Short mmCIF file of C-alpha atoms in Angstrom, two decimals:
data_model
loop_
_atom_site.label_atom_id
_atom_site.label_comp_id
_atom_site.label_asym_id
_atom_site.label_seq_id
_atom_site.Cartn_x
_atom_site.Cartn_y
_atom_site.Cartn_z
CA UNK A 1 65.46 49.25 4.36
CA UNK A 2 63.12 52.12 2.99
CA UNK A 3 63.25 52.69 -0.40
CA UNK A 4 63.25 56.21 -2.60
CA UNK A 5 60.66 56.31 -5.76
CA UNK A 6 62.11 53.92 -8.44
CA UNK A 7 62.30 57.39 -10.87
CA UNK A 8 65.09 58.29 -8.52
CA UNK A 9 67.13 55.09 -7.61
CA UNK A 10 67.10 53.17 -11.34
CA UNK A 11 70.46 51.39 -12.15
CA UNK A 12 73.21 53.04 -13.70
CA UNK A 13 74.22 53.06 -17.57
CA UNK A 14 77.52 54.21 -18.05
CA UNK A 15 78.90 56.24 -20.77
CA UNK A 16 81.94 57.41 -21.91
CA UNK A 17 82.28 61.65 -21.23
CA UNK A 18 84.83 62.13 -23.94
CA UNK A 19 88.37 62.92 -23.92
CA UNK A 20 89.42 66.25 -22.12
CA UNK A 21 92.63 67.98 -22.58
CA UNK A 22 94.35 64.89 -23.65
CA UNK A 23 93.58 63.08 -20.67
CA UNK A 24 92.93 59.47 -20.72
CA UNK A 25 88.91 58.82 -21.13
CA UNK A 26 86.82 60.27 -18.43
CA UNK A 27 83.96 58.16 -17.35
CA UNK A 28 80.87 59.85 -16.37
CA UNK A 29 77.94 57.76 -14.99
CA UNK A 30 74.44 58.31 -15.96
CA UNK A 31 71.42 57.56 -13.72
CA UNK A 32 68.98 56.26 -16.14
CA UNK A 33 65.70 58.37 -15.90
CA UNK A 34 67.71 61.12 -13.85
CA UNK A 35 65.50 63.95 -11.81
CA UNK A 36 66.66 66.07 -9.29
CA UNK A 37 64.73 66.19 -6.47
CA UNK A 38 65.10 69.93 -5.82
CA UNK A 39 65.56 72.91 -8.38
CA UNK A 40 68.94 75.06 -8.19
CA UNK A 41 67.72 77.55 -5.36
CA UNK A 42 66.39 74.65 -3.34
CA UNK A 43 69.23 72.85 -3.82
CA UNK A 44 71.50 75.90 -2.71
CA UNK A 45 69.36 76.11 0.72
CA UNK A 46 69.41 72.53 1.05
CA UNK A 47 73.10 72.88 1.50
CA UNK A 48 73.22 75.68 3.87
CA UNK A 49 70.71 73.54 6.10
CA UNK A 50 72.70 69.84 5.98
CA UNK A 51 76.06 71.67 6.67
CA UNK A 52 74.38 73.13 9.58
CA UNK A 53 72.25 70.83 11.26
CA UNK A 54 75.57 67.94 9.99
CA UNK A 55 78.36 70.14 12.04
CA UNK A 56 76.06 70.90 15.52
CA UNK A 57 75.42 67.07 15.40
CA UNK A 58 78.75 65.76 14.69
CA UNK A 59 80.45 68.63 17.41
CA UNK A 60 77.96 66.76 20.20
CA UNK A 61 78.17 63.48 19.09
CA UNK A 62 82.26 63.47 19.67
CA UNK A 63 82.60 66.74 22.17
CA UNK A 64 84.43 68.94 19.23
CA UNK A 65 84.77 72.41 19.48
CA UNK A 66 85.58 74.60 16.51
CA UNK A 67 88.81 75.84 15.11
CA UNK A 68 90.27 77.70 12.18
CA UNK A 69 92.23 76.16 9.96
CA UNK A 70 94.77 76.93 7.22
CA UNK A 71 94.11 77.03 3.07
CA UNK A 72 98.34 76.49 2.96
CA UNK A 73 100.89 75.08 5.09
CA UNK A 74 104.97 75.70 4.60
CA UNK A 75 106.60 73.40 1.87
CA UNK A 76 108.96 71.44 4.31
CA UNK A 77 107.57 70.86 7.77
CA UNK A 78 105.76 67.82 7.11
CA UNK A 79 102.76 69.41 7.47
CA UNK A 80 100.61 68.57 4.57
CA UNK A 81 98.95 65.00 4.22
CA UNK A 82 100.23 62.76 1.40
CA UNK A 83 96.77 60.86 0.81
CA UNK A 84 97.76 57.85 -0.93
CA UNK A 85 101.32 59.43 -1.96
CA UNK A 86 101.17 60.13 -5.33
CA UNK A 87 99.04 63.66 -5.22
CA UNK A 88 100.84 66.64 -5.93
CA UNK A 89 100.36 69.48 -3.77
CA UNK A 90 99.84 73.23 -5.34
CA UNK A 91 103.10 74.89 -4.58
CA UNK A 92 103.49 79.36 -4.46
CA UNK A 93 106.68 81.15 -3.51
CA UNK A 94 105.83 83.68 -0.65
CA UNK A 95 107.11 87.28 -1.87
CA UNK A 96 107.78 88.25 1.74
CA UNK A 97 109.43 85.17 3.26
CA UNK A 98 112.75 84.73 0.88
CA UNK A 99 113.21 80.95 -0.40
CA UNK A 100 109.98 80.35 1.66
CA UNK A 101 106.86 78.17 -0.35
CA UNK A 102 103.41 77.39 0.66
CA UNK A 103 101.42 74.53 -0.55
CA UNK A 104 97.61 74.43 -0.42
CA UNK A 105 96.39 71.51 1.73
CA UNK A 106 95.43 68.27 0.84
CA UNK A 107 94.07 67.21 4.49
CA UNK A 108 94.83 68.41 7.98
CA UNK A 109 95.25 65.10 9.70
CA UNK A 110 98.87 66.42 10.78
CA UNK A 111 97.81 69.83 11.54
CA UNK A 112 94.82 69.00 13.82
CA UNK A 113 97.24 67.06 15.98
CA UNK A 114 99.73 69.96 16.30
CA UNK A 115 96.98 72.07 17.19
CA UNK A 116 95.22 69.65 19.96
CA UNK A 117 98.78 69.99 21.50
CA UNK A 118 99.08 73.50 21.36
CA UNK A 119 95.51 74.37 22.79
CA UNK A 120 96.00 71.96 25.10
CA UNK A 121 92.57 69.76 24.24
CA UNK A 122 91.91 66.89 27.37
CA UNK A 123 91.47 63.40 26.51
CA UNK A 124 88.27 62.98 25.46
CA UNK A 125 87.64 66.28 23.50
CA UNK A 126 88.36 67.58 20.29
CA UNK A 127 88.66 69.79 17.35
CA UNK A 128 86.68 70.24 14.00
CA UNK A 129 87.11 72.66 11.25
CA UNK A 130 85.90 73.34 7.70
CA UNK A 131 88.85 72.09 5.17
CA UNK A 132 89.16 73.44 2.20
CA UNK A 133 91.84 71.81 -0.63
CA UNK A 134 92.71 71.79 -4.21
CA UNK A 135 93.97 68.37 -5.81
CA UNK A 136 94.98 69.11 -8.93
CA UNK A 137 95.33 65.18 -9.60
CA UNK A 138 92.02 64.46 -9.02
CA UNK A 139 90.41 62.59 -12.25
CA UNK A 140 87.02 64.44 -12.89
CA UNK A 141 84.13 62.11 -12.19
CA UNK A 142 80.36 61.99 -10.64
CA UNK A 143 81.94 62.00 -7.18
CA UNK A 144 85.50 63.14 -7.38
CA UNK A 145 86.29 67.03 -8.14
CA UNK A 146 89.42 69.23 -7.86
CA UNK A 147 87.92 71.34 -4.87
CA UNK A 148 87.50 69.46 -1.71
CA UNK A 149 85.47 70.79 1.49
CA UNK A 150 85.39 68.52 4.46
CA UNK A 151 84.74 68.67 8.21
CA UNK A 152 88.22 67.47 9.42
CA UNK A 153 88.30 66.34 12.93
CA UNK A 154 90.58 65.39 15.57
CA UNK A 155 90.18 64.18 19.32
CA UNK A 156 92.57 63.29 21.74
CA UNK A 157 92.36 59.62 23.10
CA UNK A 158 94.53 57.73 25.51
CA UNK A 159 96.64 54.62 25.50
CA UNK A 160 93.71 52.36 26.23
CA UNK A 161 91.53 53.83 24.04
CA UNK A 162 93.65 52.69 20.77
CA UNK A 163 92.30 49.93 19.98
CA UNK A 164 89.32 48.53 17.63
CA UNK A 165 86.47 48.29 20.36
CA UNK A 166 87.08 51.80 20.82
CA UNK A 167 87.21 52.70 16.77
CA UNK A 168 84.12 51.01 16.13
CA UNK A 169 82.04 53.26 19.12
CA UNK A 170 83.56 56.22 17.19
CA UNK A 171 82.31 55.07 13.96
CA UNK A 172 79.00 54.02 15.04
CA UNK A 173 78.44 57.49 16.57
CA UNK A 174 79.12 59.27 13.16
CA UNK A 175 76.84 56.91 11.34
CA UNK A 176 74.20 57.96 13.71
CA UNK A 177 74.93 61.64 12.86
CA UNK A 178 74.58 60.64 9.18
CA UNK A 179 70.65 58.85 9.94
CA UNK A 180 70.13 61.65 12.04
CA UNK A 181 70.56 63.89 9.24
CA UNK A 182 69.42 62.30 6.81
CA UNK A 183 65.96 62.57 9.04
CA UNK A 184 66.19 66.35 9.39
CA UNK A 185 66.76 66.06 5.25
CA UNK A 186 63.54 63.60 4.46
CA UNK A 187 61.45 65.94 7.07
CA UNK A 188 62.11 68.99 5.46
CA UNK A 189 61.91 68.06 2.15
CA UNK A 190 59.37 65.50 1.62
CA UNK A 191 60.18 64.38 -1.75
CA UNK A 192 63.13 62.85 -0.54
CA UNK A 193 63.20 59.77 0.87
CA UNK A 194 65.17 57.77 2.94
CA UNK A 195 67.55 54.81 1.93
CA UNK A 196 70.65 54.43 4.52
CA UNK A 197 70.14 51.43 6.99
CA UNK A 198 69.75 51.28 10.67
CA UNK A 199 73.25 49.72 11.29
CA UNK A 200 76.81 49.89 9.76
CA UNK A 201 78.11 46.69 9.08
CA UNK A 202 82.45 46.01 10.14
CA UNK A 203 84.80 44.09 7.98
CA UNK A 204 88.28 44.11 7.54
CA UNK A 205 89.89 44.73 4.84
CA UNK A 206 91.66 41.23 4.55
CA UNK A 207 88.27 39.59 5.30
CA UNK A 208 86.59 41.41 2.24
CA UNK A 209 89.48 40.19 -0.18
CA UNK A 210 88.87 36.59 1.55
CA UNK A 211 85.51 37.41 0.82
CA UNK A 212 85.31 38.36 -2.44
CA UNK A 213 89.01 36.84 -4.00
CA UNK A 214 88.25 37.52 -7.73
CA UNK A 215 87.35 41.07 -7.25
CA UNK A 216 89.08 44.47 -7.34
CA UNK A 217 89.45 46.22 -4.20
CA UNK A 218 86.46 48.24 -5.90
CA UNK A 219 84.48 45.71 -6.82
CA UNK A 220 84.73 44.46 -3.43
CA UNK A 221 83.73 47.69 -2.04
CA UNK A 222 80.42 47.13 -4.49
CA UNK A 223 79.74 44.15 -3.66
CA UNK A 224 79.84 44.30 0.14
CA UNK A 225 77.94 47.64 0.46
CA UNK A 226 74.92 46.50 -1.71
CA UNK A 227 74.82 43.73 0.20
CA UNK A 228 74.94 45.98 3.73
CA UNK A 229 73.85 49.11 2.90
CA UNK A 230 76.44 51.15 5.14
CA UNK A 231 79.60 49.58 5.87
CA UNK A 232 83.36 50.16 7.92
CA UNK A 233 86.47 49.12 6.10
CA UNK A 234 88.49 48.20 8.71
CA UNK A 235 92.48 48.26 8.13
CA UNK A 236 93.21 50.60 4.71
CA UNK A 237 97.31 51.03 3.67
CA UNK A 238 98.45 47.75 5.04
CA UNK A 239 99.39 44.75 2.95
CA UNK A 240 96.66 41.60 2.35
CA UNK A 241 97.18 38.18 2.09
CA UNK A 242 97.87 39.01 -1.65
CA UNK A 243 100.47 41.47 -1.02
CA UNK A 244 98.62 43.90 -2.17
CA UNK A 245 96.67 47.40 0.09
CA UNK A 246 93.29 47.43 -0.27
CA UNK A 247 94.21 51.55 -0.94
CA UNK A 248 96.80 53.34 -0.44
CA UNK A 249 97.63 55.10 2.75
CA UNK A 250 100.60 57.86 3.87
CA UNK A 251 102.54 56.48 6.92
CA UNK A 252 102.68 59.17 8.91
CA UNK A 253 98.71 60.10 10.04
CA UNK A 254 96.71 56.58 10.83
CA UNK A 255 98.05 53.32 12.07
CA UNK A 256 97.28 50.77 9.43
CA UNK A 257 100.00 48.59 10.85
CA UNK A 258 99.04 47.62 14.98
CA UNK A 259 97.99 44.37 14.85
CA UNK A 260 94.24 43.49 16.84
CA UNK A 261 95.18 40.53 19.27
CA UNK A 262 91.32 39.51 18.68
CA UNK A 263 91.35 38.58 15.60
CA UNK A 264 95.67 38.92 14.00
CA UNK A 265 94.69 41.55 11.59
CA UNK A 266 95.98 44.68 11.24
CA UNK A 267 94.88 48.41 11.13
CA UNK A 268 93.36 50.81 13.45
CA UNK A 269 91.66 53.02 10.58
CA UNK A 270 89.40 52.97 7.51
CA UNK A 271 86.79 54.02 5.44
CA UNK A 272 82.77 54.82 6.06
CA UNK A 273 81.33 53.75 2.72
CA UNK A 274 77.37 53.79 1.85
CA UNK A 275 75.62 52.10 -1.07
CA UNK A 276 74.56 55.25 -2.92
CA UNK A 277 71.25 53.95 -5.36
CA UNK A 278 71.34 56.81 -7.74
CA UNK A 279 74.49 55.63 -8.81
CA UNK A 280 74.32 51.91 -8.23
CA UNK A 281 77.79 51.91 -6.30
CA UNK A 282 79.40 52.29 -3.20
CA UNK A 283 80.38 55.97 -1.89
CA UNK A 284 82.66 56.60 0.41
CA UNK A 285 81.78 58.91 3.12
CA UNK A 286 84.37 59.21 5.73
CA UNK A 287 88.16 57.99 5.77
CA UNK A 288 89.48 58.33 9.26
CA UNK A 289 90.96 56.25 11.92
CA UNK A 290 93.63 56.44 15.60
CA UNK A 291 96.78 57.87 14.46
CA UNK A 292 100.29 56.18 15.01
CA UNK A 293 101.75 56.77 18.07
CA UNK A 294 105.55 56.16 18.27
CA UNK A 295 106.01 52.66 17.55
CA UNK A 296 103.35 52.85 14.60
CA UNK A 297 105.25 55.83 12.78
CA UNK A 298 108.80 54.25 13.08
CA UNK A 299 107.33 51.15 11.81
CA UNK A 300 105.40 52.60 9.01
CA UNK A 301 108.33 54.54 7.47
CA UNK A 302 110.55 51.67 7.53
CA UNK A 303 108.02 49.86 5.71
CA UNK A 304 107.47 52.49 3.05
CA UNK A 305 110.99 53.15 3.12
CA UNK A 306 110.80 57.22 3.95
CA UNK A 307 112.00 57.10 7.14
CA UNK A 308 113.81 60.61 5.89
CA UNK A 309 111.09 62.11 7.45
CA UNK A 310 112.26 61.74 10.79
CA UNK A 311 113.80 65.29 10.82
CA UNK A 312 110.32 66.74 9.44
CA UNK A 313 108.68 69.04 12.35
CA UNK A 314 105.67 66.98 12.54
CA UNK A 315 107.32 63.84 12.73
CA UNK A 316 110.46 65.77 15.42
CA UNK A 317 107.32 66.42 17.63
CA UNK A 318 105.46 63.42 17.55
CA UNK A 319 108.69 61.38 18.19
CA UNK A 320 109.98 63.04 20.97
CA UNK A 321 106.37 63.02 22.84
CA UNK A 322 105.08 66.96 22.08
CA UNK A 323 101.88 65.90 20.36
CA UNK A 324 98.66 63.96 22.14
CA UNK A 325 97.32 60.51 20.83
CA UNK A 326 94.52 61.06 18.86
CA UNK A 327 91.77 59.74 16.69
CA UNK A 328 90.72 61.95 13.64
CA UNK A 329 90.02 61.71 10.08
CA UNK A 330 87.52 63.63 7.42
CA UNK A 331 83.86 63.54 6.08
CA UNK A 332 83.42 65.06 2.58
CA UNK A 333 80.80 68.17 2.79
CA UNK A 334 79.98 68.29 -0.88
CA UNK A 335 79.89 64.69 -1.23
CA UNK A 336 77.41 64.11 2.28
CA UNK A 337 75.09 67.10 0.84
CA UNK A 338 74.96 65.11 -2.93
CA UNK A 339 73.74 61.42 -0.97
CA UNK A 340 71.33 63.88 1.50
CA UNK A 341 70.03 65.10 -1.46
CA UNK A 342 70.00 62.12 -4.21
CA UNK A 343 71.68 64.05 -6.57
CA UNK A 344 73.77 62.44 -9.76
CA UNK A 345 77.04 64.86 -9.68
CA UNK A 346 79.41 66.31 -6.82
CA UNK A 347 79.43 69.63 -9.14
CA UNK A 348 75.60 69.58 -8.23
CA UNK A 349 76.56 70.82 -4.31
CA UNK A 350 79.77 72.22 -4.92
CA UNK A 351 81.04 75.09 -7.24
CA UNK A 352 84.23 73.48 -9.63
CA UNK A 353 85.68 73.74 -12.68
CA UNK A 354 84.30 70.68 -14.90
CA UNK A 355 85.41 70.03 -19.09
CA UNK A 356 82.85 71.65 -21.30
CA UNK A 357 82.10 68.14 -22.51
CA UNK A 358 80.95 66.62 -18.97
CA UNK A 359 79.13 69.84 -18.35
CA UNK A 360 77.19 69.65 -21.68
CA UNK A 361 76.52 66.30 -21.27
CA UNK A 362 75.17 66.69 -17.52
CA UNK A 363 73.15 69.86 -18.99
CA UNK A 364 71.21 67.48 -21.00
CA UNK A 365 69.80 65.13 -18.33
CA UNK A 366 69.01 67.69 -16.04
CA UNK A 367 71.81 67.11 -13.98
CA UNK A 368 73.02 71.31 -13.32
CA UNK A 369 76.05 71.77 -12.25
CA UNK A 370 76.91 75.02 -10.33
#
């Protein structure tokens, strides 16, 4: 695996940020020896050029065309995502639609689907589009901001394609768009230099805890991407051996519950996770996986107990057969252009709101956040 100059890639020391706002500690990590790689106006172009070449890549890799999506869905349908169930959504009144409310987006896993069915998109062929979310929730770190941008795609599949043969060719094919970018990244800008291996290693999610027994479901993440460089978490929101998810996952977008007759394991989704050096941890790049057909959404609301959501629009339509099978998930556009670019801080490729503290202290290493 080729290596980046040892200024850029030292190990980590961590250090406390300070408390903000009366929020628990924030935990900011500190690349010892930090440099960026490219100045502010670089940096700016650099984006601009990844999120280009990244998009016209991806769209040919997996036959997507583009579509326009929503900021804000309507409070009710069943529209907007639940991520791991516990974010809360930004809610407005509409002035013009009485009793009506909007709430910005946290995905558009549910919305893509809709919209394959209503343009009419043939097996085979999808949809991308440039998401753009607030999660208020989100606990301020190196890699995890309260704006999120992300190409969100979606791509209609059949029966036989749901299964984890056919998951894997889909998430080898965005791993190649990721080395093929990275490429276009080190070519243009010399001073960067490649790290991300050839190959993206597969494991499920119950085979990592096997794996790695004493660890955190973070930990394990670590531990299995510095060994691998790239890896494919296969089977995120089900129950382990332990009882316990490797993450949480809402019940109504991927199947985390069809079990592979290979192998007795269940999940048709996960996560695309890299071993990022300038942080000395694992980054995750992609979450994504098939959606539930049918049997998979009855099964996981019983099993999460919400299966109130029945009489939801989204959930009306997929259970009485309106909406295509489909494979689909998200790939973070800030976060992609921060590992392109070997950069310590999300708020380096993105423009957020950060606590003075972090800011000040990120000033001071020469780590400039728009």
């Amino acid at each position: 695996m080729p290596q980046a100059p040892s200024t850029t890639f030292n190990n980590p020391i961590q250090r406390a940020a300070g408390t903000f706002n009366n929020s628990p500690m924030s935990k900011l990590l500190i690349p010892e020896g930090y440099k960026p790689l490219l100045n502010l106006q670089q940096t700016e172009q650099a984006i601009k050029k990844i999120k280009d070449f990244f998009l016209e890549s991806l769209s040919t890799e997996l036959r997507l065309r583009r579509v326009t999506a929503p900021l804000f869905v309507l409070k009710g349908l069943g529209m907007n995502d639940d991520l791991n169930g516990i974010e809360r959504p930004v809610t407005f009144p509409i002035k013009d639609m009485e009793e009506a409310k909007a709430e910005v987006v946290h995905s558009l896993a549910k919305w893509k689907r809709v919209t394959l069915a209503d343009y009419s998109v043939a097996p085979g062929y999808g949809i991308v589009t440039d998401m753009n979310a607030i999660r208020a929730d989100e606990e301020l770190d190196n890699t995890h901001s309260m704006y999120v941008d992300q190409w969100d795609w979606e791509r209609v599949v059949t029966a036989d394609d749901r299964n984890i043969d056919f998951l894997k060719r889909i998430v080898r094919r965005i791993y190649n768009t990721l080395l093929r970018t990275e490429f276009f990244v080190c070519e243009t800008y010399p001073q960067i230099r490649p790290f991300l291996p050839e190959e993206i290693h597969f494991i499920h999610a119950e085979e990592l805890r096997r794996r790695y027994p004493d660890l955190t479901p973070k930990e394990r993440e670590d531990a299995i991407c510095k060994e691998y460089g790239a890896v494919f978490i296969i089977g995120i929101g089900g129950k382990l051996g332990d009882g316990k998810e490797h993450d949480l996952r809402a019940p109504d977008y991927d199947d985390w519950s069809t079990v592979d007759p290979a192998t007795g394991l269940e999940g048709l989704n996960g996560d695309i996770l890299v071993w990022y050096p300038v942080l000395g941890r694992a980054l995750e790049l992609s979450s994504m996986g098939i959606r539930v057909d049918k049997a998979a959404l009855e099964r996981q609301l019983a099993l999460q107990g919400k299966e109130d959501r029945k009489q939801l629009y989204f959930h009306r339509r997929l259970l009485t057969d309106t909406l295509p099978l489909s494979i689909g998930g998200g790939i973070g556009q800030s976060r992609l252009c921060m590992v392109m670019l070997h950069k310590g801080h999300i708020g380096e490729t993105q423009s957020s709101i950060w606590p003075d503290a972090m800011r000040r202290q990120c000033e001071e290493i020469g780590m400039k956040l728009i």
